[in-house]
mmCIF file of C-alpha atoms in Angstrom:
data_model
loop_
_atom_site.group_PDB
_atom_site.id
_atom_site.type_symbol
_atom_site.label_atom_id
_atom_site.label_comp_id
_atom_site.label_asym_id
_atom_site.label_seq_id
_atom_site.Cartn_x
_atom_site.Cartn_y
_atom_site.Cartn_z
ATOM 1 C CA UNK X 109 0.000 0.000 0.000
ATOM 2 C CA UNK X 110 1.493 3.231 -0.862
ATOM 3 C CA UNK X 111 1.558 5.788 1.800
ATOM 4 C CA UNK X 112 -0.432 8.003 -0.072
ATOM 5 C CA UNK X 113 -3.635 6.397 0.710
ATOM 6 C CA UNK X 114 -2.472 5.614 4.405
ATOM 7 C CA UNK X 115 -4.696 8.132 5.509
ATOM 8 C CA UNK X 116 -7.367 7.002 3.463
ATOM 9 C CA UNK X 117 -7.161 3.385 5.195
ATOM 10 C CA UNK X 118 -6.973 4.830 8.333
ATOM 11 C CA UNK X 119 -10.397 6.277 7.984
ATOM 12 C CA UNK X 120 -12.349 3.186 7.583
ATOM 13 C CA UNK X 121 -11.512 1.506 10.623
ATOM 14 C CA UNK X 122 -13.694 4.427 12.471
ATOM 15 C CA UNK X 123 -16.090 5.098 10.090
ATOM 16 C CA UNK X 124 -18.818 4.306 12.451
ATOM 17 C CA UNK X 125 -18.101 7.146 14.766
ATOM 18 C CA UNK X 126 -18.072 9.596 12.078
ATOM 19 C CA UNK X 127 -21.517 8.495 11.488
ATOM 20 C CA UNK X 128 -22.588 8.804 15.217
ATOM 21 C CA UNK X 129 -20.565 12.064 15.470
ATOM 22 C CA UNK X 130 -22.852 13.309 12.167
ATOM 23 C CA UNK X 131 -25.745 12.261 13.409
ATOM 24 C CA UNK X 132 -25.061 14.215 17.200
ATOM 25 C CA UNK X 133 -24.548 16.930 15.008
ATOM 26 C CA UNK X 134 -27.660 16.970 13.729
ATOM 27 C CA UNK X 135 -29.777 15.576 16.494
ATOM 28 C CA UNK X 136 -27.760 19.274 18.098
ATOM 29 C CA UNK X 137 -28.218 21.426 15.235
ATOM 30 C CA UNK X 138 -32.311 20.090 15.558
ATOM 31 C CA UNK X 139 -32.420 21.218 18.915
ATOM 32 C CA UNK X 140 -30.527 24.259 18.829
ATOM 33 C CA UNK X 141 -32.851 25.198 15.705
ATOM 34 C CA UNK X 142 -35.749 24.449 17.864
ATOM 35 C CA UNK X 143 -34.943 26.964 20.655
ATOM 36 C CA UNK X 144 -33.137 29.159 19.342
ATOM 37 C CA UNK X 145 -33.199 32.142 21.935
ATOM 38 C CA UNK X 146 -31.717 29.189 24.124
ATOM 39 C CA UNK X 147 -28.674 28.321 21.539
ATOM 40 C CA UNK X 148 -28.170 32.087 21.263
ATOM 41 C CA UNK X 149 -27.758 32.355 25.493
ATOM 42 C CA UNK X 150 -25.882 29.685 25.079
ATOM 43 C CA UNK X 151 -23.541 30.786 22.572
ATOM 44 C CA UNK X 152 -23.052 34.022 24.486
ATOM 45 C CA UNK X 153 -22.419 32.080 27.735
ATOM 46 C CA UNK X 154 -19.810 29.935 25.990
ATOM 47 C CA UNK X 155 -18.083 33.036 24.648
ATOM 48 C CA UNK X 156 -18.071 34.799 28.073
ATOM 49 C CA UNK X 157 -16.639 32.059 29.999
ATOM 50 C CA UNK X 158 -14.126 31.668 27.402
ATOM 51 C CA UNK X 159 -13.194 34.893 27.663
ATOM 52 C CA UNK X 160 -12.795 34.796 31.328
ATOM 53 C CA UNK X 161 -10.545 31.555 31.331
ATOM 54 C CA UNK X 162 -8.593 33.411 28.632
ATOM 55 C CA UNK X 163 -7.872 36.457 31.088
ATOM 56 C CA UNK X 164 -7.292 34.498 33.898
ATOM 57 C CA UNK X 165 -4.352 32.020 32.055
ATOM 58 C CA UNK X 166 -3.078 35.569 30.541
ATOM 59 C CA UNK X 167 -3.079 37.210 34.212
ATOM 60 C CA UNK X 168 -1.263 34.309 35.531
ATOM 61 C CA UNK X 169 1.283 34.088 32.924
ATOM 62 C CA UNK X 170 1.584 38.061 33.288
ATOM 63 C CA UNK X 171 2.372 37.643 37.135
ATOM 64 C CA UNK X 172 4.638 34.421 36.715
ATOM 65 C CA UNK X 173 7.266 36.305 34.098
ATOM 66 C CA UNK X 174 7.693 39.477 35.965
ATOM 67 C CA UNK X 175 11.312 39.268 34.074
ATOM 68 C CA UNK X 176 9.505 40.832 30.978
ATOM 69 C CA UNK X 177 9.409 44.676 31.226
ATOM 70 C CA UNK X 178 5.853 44.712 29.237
ATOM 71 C CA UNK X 179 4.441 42.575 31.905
ATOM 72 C CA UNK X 180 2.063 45.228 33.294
ATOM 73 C CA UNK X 181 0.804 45.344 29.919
ATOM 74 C CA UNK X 182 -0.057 41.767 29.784
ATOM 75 C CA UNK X 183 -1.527 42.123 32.999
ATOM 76 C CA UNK X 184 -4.377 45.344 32.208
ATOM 77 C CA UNK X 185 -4.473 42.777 29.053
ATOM 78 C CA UNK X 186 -5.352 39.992 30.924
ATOM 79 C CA UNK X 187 -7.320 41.951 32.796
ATOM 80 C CA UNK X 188 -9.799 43.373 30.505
ATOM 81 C CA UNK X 189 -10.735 40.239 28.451
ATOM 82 C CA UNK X 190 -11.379 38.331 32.204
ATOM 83 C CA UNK X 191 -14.171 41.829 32.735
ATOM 84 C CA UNK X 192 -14.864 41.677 29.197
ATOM 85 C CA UNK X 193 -16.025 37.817 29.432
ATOM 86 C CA UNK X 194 -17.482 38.585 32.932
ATOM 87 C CA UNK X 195 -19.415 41.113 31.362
ATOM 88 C CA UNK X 196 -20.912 39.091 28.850
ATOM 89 C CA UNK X 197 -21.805 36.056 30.916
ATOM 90 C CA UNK X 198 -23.848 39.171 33.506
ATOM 91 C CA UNK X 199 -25.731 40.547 30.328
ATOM 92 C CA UNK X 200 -25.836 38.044 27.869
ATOM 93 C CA UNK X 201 -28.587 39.922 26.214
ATOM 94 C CA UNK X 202 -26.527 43.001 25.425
ATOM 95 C CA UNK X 203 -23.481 41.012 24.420
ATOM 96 C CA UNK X 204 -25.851 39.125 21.945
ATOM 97 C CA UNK X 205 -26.901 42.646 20.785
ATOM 98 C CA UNK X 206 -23.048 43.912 20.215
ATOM 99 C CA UNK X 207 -22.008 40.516 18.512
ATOM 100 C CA UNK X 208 -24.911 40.132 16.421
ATOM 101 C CA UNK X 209 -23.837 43.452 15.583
ATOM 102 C CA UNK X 210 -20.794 42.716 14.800
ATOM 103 C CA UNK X 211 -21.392 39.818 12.813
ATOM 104 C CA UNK X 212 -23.702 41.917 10.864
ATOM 105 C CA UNK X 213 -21.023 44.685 9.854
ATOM 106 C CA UNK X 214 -18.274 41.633 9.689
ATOM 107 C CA UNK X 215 -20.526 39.922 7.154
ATOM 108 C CA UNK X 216 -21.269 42.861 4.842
ATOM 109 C CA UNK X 217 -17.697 44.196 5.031
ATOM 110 C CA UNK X 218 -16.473 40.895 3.732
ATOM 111 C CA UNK X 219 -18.555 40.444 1.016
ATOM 112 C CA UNK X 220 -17.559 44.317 0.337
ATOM 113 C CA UNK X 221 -13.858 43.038 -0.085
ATOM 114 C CA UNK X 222 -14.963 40.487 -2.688
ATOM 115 C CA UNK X 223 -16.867 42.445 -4.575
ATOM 116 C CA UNK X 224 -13.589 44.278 -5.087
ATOM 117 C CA UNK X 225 -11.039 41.970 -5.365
ATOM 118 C CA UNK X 226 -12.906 39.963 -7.736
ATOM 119 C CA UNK X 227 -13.983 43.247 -9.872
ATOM 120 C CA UNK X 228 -10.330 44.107 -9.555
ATOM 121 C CA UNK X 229 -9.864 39.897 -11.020
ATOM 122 C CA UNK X 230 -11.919 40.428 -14.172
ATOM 123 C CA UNK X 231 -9.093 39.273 -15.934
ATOM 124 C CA UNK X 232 -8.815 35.640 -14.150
ATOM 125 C CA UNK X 233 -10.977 32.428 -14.134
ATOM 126 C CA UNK X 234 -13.780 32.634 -11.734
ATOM 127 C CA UNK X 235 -13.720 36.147 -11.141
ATOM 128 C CA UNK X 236 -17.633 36.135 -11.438
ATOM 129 C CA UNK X 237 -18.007 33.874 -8.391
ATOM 130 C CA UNK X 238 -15.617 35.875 -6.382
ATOM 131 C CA UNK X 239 -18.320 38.689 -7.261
ATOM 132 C CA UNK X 240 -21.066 36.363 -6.892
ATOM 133 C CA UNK X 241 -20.203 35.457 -3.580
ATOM 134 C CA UNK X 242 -19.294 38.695 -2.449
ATOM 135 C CA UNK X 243 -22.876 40.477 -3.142
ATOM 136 C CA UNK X 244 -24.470 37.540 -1.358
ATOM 137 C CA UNK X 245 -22.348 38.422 1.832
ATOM 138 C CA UNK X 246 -23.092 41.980 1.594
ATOM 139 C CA UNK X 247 -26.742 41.246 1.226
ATOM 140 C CA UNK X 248 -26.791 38.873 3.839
ATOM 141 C CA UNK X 249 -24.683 41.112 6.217
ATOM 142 C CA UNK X 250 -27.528 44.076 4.933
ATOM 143 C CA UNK X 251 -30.494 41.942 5.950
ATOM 144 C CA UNK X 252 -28.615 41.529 9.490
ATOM 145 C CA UNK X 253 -28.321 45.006 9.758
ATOM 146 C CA UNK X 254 -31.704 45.737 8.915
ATOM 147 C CA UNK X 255 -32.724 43.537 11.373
ATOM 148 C CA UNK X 256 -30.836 44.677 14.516
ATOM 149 C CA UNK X 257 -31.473 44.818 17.153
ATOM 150 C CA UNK X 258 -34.481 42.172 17.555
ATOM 151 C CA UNK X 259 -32.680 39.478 15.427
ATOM 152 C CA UNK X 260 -30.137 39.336 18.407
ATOM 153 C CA UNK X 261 -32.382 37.112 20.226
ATOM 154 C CA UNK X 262 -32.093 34.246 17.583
ATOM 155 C CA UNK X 263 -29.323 35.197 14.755
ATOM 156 C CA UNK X 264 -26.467 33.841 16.823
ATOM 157 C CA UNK X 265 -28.549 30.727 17.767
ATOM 158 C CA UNK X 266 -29.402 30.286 14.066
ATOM 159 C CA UNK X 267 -25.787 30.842 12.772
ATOM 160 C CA UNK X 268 -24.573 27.847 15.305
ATOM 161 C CA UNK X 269 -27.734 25.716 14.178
ATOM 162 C CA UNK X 270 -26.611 26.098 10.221
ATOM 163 C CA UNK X 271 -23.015 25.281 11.509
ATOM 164 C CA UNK X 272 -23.981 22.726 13.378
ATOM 165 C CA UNK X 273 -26.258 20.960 10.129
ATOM 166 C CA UNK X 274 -23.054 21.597 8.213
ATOM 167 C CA UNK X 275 -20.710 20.074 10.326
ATOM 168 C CA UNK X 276 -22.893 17.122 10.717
ATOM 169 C CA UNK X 277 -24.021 16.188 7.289
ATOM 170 C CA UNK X 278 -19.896 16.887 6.412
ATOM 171 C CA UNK X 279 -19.019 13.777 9.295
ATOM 172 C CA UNK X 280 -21.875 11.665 7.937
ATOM 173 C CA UNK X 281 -21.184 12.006 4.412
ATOM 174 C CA UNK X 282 -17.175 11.008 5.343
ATOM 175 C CA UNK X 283 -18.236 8.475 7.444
ATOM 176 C CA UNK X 284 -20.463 6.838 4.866
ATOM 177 C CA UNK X 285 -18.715 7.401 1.989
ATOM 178 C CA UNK X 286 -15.697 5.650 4.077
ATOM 179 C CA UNK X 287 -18.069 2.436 4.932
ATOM 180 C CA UNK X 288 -19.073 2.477 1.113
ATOM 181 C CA UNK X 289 -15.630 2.470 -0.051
ATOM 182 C CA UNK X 290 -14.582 -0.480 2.050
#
């Protein structure tokens, strides 16, 4: 066997839990899409604590290399994102409304950068979808912004619901496709 398709072979032997990973997925992506105000608080929640861990491992490496003469810096660093995170977990509905926000301008910006780079392509292959792509990002990141502030209760719960679909039909359809080729 050449070691080319190694990787290949070493697919098959789990293909199974690719399957049940998939299918989690989705069986999460259902729920989440069935409450979403709930996946949303969740999402935020996640985000916050994150945040705070982050701040806290940041203030403790701050404190335990006192040898660096920005270390002060790393500590107000450290610092912030642990108030920051804090901050978000207290008022998850605000921080919903800022990152839905931000997603919203994030979204259109991007899809304002395509537009332009693949207007600025017109010479290369595939420019079109570049362009293509880029006005349905700036649309999409439009209707967001047209939306704020009541689609904060559920945008962020839907975005993680689509992930979630995508992620799980993308672990089925390996894990399949691996039993398949056996």
């Amino acid at each position: 066997t050449s070691q080319a398709f190694a990787p290949a072979a070493e697919l098959r032997a789990p293909w199974g839990w690719f399957v049940m990973l998939g299918g989690a997925f989705v069986a999460l992506a259902l729920l989440a899409g069935s409450h979403l105000l709930l996946a949303t608080l969740v999402t935020v929640y996640y985000l916050g604590l994150l945040m705070m861990a982050a701040g806290v491992l940041q203030i403790v490496q701050a404190l335990r290399r006192t040898r660096w003469g920005s270390s002060l810096l790393w500590l107000l660093s450290g610092i912030l994102y642990a108030v920051a995170g804090a901050l978000t977990v207290m008022n998850p509905v605000l921080a919903s409304s800022v990152l839905t926000l931000l997603l919203a301008l994030s979204t259109a910006a991007s899809g304002i950068v395509r537009i332009w780079l693949g207007a600025g392509a017109m010479s290369e292959r595939g420019w079109g979808w570049v362009v293509a792509s880029g006005s349905l990002s700036t649309i999409v990141g439009l209707i967001f912004l047209i939306g704020w502030p009541v689609n904060s209760a559920w945008l962020l719960g839907l975005v993680l619901c689509i992930d979630l679909i995508f992620q799980g039909g993308a672990l089925l359809g390996i894990g399949l496709r691996v039993r398949i080729g056996r």
